[in-house]
Short mmCIF file of C-alpha atoms in Angstrom, two decimals:
data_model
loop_
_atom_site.label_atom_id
_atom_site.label_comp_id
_atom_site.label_asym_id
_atom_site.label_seq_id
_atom_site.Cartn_x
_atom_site.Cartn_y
_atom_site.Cartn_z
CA UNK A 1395 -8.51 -70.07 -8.10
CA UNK A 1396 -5.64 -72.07 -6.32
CA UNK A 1397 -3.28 -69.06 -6.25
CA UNK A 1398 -6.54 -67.04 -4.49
CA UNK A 1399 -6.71 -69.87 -2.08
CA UNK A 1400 -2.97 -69.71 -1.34
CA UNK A 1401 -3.06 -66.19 -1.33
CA UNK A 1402 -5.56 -66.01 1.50
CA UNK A 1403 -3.87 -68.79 3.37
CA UNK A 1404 -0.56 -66.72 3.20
CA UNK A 1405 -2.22 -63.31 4.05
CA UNK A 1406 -1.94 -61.93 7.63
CA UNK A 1407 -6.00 -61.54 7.29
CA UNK A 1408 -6.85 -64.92 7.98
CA UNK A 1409 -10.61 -63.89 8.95
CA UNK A 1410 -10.98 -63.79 5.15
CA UNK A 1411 -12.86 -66.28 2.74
CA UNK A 1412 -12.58 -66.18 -1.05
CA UNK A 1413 -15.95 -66.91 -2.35
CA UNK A 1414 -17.55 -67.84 -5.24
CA UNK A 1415 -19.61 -65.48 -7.27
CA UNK A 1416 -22.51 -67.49 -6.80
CA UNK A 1417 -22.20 -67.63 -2.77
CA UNK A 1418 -22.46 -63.70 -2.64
CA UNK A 1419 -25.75 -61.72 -1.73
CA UNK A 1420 -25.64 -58.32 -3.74
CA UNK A 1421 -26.59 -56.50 -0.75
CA UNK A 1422 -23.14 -58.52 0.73
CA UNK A 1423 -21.18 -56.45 -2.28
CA UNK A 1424 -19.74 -53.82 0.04
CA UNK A 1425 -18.27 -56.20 2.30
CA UNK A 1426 -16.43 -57.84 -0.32
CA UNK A 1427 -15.21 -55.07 -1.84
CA UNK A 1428 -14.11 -53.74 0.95
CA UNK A 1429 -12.68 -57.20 2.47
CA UNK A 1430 -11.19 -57.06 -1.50
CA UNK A 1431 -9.05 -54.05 -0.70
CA UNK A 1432 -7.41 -55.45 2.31
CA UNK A 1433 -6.07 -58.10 0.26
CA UNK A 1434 -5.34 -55.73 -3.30
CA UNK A 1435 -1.45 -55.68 -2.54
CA UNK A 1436 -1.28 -59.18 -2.00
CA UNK A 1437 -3.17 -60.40 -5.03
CA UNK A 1438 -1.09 -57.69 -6.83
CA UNK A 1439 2.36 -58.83 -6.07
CA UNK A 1440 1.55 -62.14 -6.64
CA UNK A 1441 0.19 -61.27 -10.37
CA UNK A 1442 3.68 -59.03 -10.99
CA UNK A 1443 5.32 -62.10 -9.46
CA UNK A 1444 3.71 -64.10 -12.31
CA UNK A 1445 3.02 -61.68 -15.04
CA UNK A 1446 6.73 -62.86 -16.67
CA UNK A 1447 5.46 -66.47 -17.66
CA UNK A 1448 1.73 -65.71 -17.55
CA UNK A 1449 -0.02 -62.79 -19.86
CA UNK A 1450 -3.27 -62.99 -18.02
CA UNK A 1451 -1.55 -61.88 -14.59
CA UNK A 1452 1.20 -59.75 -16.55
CA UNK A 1453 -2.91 -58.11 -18.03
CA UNK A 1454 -4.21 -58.32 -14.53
CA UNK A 1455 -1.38 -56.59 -12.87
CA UNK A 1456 -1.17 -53.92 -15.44
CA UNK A 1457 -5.42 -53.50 -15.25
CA UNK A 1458 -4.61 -52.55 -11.33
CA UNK A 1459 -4.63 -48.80 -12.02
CA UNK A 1460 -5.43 -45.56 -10.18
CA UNK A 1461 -8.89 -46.08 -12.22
CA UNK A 1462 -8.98 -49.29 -11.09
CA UNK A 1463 -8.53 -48.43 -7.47
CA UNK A 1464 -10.85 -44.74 -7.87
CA UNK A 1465 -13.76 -47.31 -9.04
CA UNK A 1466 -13.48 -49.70 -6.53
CA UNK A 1467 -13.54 -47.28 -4.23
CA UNK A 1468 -16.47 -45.42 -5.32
CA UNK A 1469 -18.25 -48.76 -5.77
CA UNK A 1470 -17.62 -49.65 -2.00
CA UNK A 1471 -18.55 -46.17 -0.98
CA UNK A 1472 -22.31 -46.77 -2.70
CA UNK A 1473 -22.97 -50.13 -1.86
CA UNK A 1474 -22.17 -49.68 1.76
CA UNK A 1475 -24.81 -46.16 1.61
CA UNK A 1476 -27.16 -48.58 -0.81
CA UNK A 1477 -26.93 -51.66 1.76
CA UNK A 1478 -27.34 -49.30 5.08
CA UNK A 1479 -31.11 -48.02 3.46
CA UNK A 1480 -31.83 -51.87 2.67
CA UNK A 1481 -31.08 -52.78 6.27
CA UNK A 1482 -33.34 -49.88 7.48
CA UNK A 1483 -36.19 -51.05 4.78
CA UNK A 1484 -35.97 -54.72 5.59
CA UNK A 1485 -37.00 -53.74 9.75
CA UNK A 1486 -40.52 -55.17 10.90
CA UNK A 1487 -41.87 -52.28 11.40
CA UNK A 1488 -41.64 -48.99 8.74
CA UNK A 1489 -43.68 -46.39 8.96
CA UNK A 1490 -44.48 -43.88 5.65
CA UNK A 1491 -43.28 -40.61 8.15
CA UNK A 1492 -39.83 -42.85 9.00
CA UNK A 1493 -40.11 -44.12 5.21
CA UNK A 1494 -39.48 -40.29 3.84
CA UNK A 1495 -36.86 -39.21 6.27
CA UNK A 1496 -35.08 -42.03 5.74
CA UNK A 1497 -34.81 -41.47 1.71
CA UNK A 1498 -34.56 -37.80 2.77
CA UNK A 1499 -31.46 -39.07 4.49
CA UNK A 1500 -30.35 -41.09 1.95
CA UNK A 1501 -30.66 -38.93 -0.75
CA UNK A 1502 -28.63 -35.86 1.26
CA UNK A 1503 -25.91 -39.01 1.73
CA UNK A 1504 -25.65 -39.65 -1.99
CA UNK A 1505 -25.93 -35.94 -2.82
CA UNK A 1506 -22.97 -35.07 -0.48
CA UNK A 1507 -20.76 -38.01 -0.86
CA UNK A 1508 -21.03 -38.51 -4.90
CA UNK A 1509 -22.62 -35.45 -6.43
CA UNK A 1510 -22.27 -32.00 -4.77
CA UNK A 1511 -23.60 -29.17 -5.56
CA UNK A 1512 -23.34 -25.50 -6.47
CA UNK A 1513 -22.25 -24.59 -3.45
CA UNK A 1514 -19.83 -27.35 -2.12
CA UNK A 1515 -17.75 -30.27 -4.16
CA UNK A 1516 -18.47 -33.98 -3.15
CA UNK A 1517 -17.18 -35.44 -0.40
CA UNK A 1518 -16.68 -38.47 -1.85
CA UNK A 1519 -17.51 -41.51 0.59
CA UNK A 1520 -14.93 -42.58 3.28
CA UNK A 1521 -12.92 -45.04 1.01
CA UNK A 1522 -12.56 -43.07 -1.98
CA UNK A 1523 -11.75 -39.71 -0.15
CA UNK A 1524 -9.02 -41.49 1.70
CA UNK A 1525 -7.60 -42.57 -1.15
CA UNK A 1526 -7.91 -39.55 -3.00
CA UNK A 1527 -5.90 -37.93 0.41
CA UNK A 1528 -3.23 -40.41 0.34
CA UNK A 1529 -2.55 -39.91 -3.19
CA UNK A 1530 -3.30 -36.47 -2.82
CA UNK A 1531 -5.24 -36.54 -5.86
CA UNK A 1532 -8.35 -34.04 -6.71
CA UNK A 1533 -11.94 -34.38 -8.49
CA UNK A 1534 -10.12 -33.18 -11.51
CA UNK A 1535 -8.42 -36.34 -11.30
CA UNK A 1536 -11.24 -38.55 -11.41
CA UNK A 1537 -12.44 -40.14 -14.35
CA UNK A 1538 -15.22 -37.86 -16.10
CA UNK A 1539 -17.19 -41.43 -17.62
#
C-alpha cells in the first residue's frame, strides 16, 4: 500500500486517488480502470524495480502481460457501456417506449463493440481497439476463454 501511495505522489497525474476496495461503487469500476491504466507503467516499473529482492512484485511484474492488458481493456470497455445504461435507468423520469430503445441501443453497442456478427468482426470498444492498433495485434490474437 505505501509504495501505491508513493507511487501516486510521484506520478505526473496528481488528480489521482488510490482507493480502497471498499470505497469503490461498482458502477465507479470503469473509472478506475481506466484511471488504473494511466498509472500501469508506473506501478510496473516500480514492481521490475523491486521484483530482484521481492517475489511478489518480481510475480506481479511478470502477471503484467498482453492478456493482462487485452482484459483490462475489455473490462473498461464494458463497464463504461454497462455504467452509461445505469446512468440513463437511474433518470426521474423513464418511460417503457424510451426504456426499449435504450436496451435496443445498448444491445447494438455490445453487439458491435464485443460480439460481431456474420457480416462484420467486433469493433472492440475504444480502449481495447486502441490497444489492439498500437500493438497492431488482431482478434486472432485475443484470448479465445
Amino acid at each position: 500500500w505505501y509504495q501505491l501511495k508513493q507511487i501516486q505522489e510521484n506520478s505526473e497525474y496528481s488528480d489521482l486517488n488510490i482507493l480502497n476496495i471498499v470505497e469503490t461503487r461498482w458502477l465507479s469500476w470503469a473509472n478506475v480502470i481506466n484511471n488504473f491504466h494511466q498509472i500501469i507503467e508506473d506501478v510496473h516499473s516500480a514492481l521490475i524495480q523491486h521484483s530482484d529482492n521481492n517475489p511478489i512484485a518480481k510475480f506481479l511484474a511478470d502477471s503484467l502481460d498482453t492478456e493482462f492488458y487485452i482484459f483490462t481493456k475489455f473490462l473498461a470497455d464494458i463497464l463504461g457501456t454497462i455504467s452509461s445504461m445505469i446512468k440513463i435507468f437511474q433518470s426521474d423520469y423513464v418511460t417503457l417506449s424510451e426504456t426499449r430503445h435504450q436496451l435496443s441501443m445498448i444491445i447494438e453497442t455490445i453487439t458491435s463493440d464485443f460480439i460481431g456478427t456474420e457480416f462484420f468482426e467486433p469493433y472492440y470498444g475504444n480502449h481495447l481497439s486502441k490497444f489492439m492498433n498500437e500493438n497492431l495485434l488482431t482478434s486472432s490474437d485475443l484470448p479465445e476463454d
